[in-house]
Structure formats: C-alpha cells, structure tokens
PDB file of C-alpha atoms in Angstrom:
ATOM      1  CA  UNK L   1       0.000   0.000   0.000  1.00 41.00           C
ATOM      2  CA  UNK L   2       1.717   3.422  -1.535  1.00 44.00           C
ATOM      3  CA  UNK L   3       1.834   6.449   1.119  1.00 49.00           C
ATOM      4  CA  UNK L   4       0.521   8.919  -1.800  1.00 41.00           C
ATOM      5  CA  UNK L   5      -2.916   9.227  -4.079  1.00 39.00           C
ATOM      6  CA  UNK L   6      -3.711  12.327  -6.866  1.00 36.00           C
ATOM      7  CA  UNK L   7      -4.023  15.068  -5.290  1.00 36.00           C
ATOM      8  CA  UNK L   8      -6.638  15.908  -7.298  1.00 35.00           C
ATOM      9  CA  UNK L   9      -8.501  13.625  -5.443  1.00 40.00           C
ATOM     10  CA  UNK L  10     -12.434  14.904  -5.358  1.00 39.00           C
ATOM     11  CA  UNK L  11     -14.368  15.092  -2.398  1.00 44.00           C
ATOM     12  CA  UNK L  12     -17.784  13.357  -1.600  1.00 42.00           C
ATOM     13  CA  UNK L  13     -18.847  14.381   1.809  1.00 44.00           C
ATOM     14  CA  UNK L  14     -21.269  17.093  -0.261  1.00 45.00           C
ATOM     15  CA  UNK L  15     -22.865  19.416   1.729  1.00 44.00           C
ATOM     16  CA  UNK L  16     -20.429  19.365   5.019  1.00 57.00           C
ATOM     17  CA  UNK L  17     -17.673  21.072   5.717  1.00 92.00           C
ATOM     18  CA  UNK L  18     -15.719  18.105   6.447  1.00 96.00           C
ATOM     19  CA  UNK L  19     -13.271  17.290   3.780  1.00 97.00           C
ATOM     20  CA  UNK L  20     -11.516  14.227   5.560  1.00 98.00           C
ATOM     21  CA  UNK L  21     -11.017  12.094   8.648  1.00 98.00           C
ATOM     22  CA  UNK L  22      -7.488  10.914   9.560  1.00 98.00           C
ATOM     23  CA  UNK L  23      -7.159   8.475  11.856  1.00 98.00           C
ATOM     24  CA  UNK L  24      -3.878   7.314  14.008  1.00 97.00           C
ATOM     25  CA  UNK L  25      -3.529   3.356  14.143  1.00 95.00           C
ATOM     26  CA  UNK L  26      -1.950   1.922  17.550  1.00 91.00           C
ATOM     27  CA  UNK L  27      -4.313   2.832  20.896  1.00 91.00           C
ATOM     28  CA  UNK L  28      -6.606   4.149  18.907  1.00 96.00           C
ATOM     29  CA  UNK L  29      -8.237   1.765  16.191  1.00 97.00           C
ATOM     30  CA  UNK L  30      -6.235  -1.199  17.160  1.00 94.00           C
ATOM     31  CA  UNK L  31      -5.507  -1.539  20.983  1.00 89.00           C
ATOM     32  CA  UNK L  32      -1.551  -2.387  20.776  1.00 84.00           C
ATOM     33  CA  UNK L  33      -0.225   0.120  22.723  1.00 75.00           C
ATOM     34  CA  UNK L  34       0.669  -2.842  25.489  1.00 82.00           C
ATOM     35  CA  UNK L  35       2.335  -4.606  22.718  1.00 83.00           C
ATOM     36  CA  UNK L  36       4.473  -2.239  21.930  1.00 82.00           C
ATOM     37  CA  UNK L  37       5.317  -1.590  25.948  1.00 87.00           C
ATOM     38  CA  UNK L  38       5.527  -5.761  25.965  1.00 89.00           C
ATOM     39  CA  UNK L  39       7.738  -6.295  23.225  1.00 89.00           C
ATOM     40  CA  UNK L  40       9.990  -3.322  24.641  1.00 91.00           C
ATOM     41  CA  UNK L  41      10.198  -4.911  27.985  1.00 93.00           C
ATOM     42  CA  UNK L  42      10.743  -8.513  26.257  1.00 94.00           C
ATOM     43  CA  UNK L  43      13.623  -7.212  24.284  1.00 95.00           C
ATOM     44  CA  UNK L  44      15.358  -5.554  27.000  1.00 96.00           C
ATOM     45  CA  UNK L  45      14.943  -8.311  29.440  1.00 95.00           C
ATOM     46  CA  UNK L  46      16.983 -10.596  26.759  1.00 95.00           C
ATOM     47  CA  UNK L  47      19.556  -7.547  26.682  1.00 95.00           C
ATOM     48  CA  UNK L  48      19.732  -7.746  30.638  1.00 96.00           C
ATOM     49  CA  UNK L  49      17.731  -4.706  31.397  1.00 96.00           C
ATOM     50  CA  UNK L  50      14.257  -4.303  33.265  1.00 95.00           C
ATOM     51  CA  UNK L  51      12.065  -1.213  32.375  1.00 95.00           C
ATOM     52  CA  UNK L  52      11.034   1.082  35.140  1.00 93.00           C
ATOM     53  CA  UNK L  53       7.136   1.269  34.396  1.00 90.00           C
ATOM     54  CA  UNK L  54       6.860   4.536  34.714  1.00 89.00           C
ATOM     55  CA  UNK L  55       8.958   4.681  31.071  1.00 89.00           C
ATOM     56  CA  UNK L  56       5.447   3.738  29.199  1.00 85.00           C
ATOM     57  CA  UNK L  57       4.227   7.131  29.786  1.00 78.00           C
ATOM     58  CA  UNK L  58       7.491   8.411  28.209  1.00 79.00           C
ATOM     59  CA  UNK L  59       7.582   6.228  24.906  1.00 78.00           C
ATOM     60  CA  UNK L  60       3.796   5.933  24.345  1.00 73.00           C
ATOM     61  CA  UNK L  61       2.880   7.391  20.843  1.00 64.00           C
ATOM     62  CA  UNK L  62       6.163   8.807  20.071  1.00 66.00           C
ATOM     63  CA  UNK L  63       7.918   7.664  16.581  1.00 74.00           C
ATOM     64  CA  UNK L  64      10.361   4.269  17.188  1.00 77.00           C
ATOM     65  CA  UNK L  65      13.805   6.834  17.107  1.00 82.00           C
ATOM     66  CA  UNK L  66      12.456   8.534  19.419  1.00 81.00           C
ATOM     67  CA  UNK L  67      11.201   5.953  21.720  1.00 85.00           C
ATOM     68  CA  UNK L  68      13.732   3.278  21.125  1.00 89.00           C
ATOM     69  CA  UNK L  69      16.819   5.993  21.859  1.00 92.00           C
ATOM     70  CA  UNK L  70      15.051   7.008  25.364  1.00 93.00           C
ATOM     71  CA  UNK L  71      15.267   3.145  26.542  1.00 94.00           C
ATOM     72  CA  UNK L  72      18.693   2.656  25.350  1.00 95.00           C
ATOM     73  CA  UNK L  73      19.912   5.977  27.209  1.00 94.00           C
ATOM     74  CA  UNK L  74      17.760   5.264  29.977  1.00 94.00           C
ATOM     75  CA  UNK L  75      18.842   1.724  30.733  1.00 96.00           C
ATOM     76  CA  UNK L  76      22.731   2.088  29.135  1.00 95.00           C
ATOM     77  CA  UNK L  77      21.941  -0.939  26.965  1.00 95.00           C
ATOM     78  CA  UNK L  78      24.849  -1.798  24.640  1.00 95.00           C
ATOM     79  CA  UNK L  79      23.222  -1.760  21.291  1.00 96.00           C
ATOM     80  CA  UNK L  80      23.024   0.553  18.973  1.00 95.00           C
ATOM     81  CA  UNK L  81      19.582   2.108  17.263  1.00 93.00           C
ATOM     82  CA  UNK L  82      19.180   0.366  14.208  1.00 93.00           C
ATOM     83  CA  UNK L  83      19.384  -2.941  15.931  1.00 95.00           C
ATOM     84  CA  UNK L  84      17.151  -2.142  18.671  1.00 94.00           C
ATOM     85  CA  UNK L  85      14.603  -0.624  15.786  1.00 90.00           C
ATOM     86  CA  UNK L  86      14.704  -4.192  14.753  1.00 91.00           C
ATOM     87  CA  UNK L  87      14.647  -5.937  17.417  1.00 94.00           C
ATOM     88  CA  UNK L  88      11.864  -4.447  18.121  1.00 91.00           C
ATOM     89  CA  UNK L  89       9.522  -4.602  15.170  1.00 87.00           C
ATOM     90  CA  UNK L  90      10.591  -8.258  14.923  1.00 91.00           C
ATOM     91  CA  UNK L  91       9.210  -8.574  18.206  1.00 90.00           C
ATOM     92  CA  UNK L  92       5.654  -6.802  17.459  1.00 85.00           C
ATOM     93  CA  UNK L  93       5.232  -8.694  14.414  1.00 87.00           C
ATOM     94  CA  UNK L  94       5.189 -11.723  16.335  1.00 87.00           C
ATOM     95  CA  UNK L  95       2.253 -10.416  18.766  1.00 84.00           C
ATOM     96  CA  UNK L  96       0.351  -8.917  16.041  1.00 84.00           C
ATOM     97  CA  UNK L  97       0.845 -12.929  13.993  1.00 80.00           C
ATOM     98  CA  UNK L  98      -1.538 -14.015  16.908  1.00 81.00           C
ATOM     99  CA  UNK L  99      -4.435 -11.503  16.490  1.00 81.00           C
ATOM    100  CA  UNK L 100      -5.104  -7.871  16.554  1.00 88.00           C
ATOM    101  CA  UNK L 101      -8.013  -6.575  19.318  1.00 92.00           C
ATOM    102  CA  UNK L 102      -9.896  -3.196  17.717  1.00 94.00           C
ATOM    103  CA  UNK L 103     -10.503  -0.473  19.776  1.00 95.00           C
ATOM    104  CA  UNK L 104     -14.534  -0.563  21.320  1.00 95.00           C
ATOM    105  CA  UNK L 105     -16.356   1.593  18.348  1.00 97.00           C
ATOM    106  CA  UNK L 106     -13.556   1.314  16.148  1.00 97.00           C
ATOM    107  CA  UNK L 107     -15.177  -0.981  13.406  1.00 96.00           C
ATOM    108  CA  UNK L 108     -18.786   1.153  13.552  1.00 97.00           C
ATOM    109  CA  UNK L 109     -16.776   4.119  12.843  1.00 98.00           C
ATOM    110  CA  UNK L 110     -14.451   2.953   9.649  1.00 98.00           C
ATOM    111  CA  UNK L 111     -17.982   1.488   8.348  1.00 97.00           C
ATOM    112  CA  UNK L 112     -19.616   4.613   9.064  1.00 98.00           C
ATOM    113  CA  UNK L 113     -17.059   6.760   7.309  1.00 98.00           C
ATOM    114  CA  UNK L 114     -17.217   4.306   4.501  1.00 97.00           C
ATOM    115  CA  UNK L 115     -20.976   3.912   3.764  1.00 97.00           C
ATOM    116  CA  UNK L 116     -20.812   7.711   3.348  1.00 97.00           C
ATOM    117  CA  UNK L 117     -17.750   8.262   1.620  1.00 97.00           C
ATOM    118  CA  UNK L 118     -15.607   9.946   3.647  1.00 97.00           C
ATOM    119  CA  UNK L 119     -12.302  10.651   2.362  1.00 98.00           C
ATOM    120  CA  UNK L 120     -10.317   8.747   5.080  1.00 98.00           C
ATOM    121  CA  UNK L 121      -6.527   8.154   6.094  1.00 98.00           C
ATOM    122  CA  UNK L 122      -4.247   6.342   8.524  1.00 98.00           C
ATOM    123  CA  UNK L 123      -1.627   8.089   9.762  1.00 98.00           C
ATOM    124  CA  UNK L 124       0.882   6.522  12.093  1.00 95.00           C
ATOM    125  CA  UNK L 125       4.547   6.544  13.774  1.00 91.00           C
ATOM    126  CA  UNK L 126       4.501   2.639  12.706  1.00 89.00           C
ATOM    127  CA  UNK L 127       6.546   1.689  10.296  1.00 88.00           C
ATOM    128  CA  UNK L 128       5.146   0.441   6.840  1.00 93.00           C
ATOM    129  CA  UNK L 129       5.482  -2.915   7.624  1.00 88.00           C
ATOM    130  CA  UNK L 130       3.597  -3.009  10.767  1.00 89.00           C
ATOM    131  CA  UNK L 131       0.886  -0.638   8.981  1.00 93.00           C
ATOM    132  CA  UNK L 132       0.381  -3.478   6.023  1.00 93.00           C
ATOM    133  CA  UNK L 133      -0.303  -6.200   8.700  1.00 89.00           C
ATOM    134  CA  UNK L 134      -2.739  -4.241  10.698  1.00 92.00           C
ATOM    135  CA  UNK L 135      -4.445  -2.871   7.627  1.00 94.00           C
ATOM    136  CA  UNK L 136      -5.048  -5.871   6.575  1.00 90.00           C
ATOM    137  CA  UNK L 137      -7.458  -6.557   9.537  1.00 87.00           C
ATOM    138  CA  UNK L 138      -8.598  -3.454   9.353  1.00 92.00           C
ATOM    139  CA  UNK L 139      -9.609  -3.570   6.036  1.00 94.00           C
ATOM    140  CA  UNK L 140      -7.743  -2.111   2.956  1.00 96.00           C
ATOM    141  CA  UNK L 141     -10.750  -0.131   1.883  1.00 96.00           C
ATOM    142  CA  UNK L 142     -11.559   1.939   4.364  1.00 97.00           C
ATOM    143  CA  UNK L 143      -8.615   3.955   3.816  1.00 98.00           C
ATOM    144  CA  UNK L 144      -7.953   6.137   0.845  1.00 98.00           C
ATOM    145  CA  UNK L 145      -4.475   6.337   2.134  1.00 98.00           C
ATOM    146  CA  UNK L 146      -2.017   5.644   4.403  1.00 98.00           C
ATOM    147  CA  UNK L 147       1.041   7.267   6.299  1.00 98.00           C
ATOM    148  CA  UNK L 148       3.994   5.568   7.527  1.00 96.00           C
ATOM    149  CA  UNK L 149       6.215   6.910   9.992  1.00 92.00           C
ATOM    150  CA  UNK L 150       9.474   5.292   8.361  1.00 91.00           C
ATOM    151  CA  UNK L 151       8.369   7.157   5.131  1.00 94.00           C
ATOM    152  CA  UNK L 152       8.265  10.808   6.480  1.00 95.00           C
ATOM    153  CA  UNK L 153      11.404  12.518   6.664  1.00 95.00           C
ATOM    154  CA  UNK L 154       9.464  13.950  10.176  1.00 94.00           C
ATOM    155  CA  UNK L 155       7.308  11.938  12.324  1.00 91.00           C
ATOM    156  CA  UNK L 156       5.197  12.937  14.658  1.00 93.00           C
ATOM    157  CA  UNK L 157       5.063  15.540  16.808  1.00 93.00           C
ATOM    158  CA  UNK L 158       6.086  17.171  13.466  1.00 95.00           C
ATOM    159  CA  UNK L 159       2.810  18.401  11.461  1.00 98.00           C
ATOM    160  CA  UNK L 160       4.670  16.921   8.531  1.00 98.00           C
ATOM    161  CA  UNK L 161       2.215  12.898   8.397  1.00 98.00           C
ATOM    162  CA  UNK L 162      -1.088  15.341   8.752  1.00 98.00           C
ATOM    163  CA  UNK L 163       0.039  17.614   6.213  1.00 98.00           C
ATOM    164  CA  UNK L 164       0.911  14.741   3.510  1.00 98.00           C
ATOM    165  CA  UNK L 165      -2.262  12.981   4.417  1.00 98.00           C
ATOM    166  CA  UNK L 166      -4.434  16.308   3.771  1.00 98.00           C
ATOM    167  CA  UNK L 167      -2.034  17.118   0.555  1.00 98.00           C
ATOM    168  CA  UNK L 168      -2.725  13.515  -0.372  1.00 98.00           C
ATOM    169  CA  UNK L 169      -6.512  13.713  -0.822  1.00 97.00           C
ATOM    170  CA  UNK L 170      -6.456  17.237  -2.091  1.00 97.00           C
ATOM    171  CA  UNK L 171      -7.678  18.399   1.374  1.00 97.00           C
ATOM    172  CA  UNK L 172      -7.852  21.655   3.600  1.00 96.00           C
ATOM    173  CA  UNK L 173      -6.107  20.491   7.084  1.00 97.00           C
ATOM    174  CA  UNK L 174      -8.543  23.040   8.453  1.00 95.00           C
ATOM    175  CA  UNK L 175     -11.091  21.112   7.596  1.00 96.00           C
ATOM    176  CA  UNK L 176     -10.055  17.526   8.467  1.00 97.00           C
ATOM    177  CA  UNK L 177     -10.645  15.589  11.511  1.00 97.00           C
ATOM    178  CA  UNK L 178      -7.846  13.976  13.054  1.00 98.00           C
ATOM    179  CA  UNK L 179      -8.788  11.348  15.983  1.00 98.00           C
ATOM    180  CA  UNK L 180      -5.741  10.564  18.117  1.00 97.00           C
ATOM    181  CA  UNK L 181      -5.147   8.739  21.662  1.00 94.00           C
ATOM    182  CA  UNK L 182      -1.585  10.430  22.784  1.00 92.00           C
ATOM    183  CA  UNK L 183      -0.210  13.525  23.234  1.00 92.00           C
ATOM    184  CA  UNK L 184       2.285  13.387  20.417  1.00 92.00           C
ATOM    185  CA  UNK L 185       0.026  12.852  18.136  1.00 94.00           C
ATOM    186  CA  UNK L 186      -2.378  15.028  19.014  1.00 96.00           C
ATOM    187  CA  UNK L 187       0.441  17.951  19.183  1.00 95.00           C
ATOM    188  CA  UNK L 188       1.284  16.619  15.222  1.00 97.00           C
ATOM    189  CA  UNK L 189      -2.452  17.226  14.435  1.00 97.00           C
ATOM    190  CA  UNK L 190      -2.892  20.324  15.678  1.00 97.00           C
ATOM    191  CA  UNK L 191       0.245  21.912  14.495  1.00 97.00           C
ATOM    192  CA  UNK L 192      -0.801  21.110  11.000  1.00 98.00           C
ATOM    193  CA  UNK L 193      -4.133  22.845  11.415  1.00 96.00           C
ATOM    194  CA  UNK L 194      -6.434  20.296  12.049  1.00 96.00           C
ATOM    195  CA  UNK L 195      -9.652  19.562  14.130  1.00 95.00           C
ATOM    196  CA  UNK L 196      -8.874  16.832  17.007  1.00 96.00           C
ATOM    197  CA  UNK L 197     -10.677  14.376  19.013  1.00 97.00           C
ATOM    198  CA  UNK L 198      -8.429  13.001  21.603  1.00 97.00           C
ATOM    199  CA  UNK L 199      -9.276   9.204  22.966  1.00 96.00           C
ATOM    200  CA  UNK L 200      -6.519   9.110  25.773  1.00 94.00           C
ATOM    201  CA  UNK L 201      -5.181   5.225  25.565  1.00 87.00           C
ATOM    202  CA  UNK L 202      -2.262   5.674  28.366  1.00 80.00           C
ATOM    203  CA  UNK L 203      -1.833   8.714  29.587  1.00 84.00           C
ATOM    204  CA  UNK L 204      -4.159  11.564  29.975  1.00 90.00           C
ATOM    205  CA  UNK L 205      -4.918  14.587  27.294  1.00 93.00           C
ATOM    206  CA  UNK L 206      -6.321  17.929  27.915  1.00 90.00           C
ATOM    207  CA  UNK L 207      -8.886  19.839  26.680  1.00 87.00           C
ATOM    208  CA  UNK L 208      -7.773  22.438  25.158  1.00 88.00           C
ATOM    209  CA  UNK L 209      -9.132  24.744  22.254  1.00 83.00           C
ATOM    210  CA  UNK L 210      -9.810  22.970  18.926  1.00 76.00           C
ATOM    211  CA  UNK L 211      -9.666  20.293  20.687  1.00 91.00           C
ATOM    212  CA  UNK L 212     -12.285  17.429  22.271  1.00 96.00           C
ATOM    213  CA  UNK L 213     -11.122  14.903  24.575  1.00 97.00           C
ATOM    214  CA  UNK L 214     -13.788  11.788  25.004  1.00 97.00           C
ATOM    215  CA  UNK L 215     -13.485   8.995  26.943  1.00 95.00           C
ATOM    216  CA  UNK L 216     -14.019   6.353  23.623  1.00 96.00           C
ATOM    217  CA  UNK L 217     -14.611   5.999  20.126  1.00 97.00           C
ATOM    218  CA  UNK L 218     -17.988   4.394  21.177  1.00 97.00           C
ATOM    219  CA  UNK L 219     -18.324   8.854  21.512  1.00 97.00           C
ATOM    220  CA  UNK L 220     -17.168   9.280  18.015  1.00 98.00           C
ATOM    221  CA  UNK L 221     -19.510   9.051  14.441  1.00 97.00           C
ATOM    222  CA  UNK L 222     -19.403  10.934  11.624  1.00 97.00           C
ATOM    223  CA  UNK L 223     -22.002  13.554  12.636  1.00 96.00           C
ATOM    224  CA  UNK L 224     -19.621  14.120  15.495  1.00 96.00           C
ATOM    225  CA  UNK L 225     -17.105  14.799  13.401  1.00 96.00           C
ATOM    226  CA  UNK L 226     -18.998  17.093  11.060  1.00 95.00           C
ATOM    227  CA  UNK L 227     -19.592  19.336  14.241  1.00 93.00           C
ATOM    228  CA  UNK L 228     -15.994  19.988  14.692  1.00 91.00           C
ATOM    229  CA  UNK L 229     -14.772  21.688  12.031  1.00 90.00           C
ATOM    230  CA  UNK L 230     -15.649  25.319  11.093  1.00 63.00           C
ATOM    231  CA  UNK L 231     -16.858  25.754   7.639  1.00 45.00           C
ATOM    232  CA  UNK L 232     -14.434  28.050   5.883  1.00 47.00           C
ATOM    233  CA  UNK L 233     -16.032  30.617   3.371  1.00 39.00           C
TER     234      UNK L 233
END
C-alpha cells in the first residue's frame, strides 16, 4: 500500500464542511499500545535490562527513534539504534501474527465513514510494515491512504504525516478531523491545522481549544465529526 494518491482527489462528503477524517492506528483503532510496551520490555529483558514502568508514559505514541533511543539511554543498553529498531519490530510482528483486538467503536466508525464516503486516512509513527499487517485486519478499503512513519522525513510531533495525508486527498487540514489517543500525536495534528478528538489510551490529554477529549470511540460518528470543524467561506 503506496503512502501517496492524486491530489486531485475529489471530495464526496457534499454538503459538510468536512473534507476528511485521519485516523492514528496503535491505541486508537487497534488496541496495541501494550504490545508495543511488551515487546519493549521482552527485548530488553533478553539484553539484561528491566524497564522502570513509569517509562510507558514516556515512549507511548512517540515515533520508534524517538522511543527506542530514550530506553537505550535510559537503561545504558549496549546496542546501537538500528538494531534495537529491529529488534523491536521483529518482536511486534510476532504479537500482532496471533491476532489484533480493535478499539470498542472502532469498526462502527471505519464502516460509518465508509458507507458515506468519507475521504479517510491512517496516519501513524509505525513503520510500513507493521501498517500493512494491521491494515489488513482493518480492512484495505476503508482507507484512501495511508502514512507511515518510516516514510516521512518527520514523524510525529512534526505536522509533517497530517500535512501529507491532507495534501494527499487534495484536502484543507482546516477542515479535516484527526482522531488521536496520545499527546504526540495530538500535538502533530494540531500543528498542522487540524480539528482533534483526543481518545486518551495511556496517559491523559487535555482539553484544550480545537480540541475534544472523550473517553471512547464508542463517543465518536461521523455527525460528530462534522460538528468539529468550522466551515471556511
């Protein structure tokens, strides 16, 4: 699955301001976060290091570089970060072989955004192999595109995935909907211009202007969606 579509792309929501929904993949459609925090923990136990628990909160939602270097300076590990990177993915592979969970109100809401033809991406930190496998469960068709974070030359926090995703289906960031469970990637949405509804999977999120915090995607439909974004004359 390519990263890009025409940008010339032509919009079907008619009669809404909403041009497109982008959608992050781990704690928030899928429910992997604790993989990722178990295969971290499984690879540094065979390295001879334990992880403090209160590192999750650090390396939740941030892109593998970023995560991956904090452990390694964090625990003094002797291995550099391209090993660790895959290490690490080998690792999540192997969880995500036995079954991925979907988030509660996940699966209503990709139908949802289907049936009426909502422009839709997925925009992760993952890397482009972990994105194929998932979106495979998921369901290749309910995305008009996807992001990888290995295919950015910034991940998130960087507006840069948001930006290619809205450039990507000829869109307005302004008025796309981002849903998002961490902080990172909520920051990423936001500095790229667009509307977000934070589902906090780990660690808490704030209100804060432009921005709705709910307590589920069970919350979340498309009319909800329609309601956040500020139709631009």
């Amino acid at each position: 699955m390519t990263s890009t579509v025409p940008a010339a792309m032509t919009f079907t929501a008619e009669g809404s301001a909403l041009q497109a929904v982008f959608l992050d993949m781990d704690g928030t459609l899928v429910d992997t976060e604790g993989f990722w925090w178990d295969a971290e923990r499984e690879v540094f136990a065979g390295l001879g290091h334990t992880l403090d628990e209160s590192w999750r909160h650090v390396v939740v939602g941030g892109p593998m570089t970023r995560s991956a270097g904090f452990l390694i300076e964090a625990t003094g590990a002797d291995i550099t970060l391209a090993e660790l990177t895959v290490l690490l993915n080998e690792r999540f592979e192997q969880r995500i072989g036995r079954g991925v969970p979907m988030m509660p109100g996940a699966e209503r809401l990709l139908s949802e955004l289907a049936a009426h033809n909502i422009p839709t991406a997925l925009v992760s930190a993952s890397h482009r192999r972990i994105i194929d496998k998932i979106v495979h469960s998921l369901g290749p068709a309910n995305f008009a595109l996807t992001i990888a974070g290995d295919e950015v030359a910034r991940t998130k926090p960087h507006p840069e995935p948001y930006l290619l995703a809205a450039r990507g289906l000829g869109a307005d960031p302004v008025r796309c909907a981002v849903v998002e469970d961490t902080a990172t990637g909520v920051a990423a949405a936001e500095a790229a211009g667009c509307r977000v509804v934070a589902v906090p999977s780990v660690a808490p999120i704030a209100a804060a202007a432009g921005r709705v915090v709910v307590g589920s995607l069970e919350e979340v439909d498309l009319a909800f969606l329609r309601t956040l974004i500020t139709r631009v004359n």
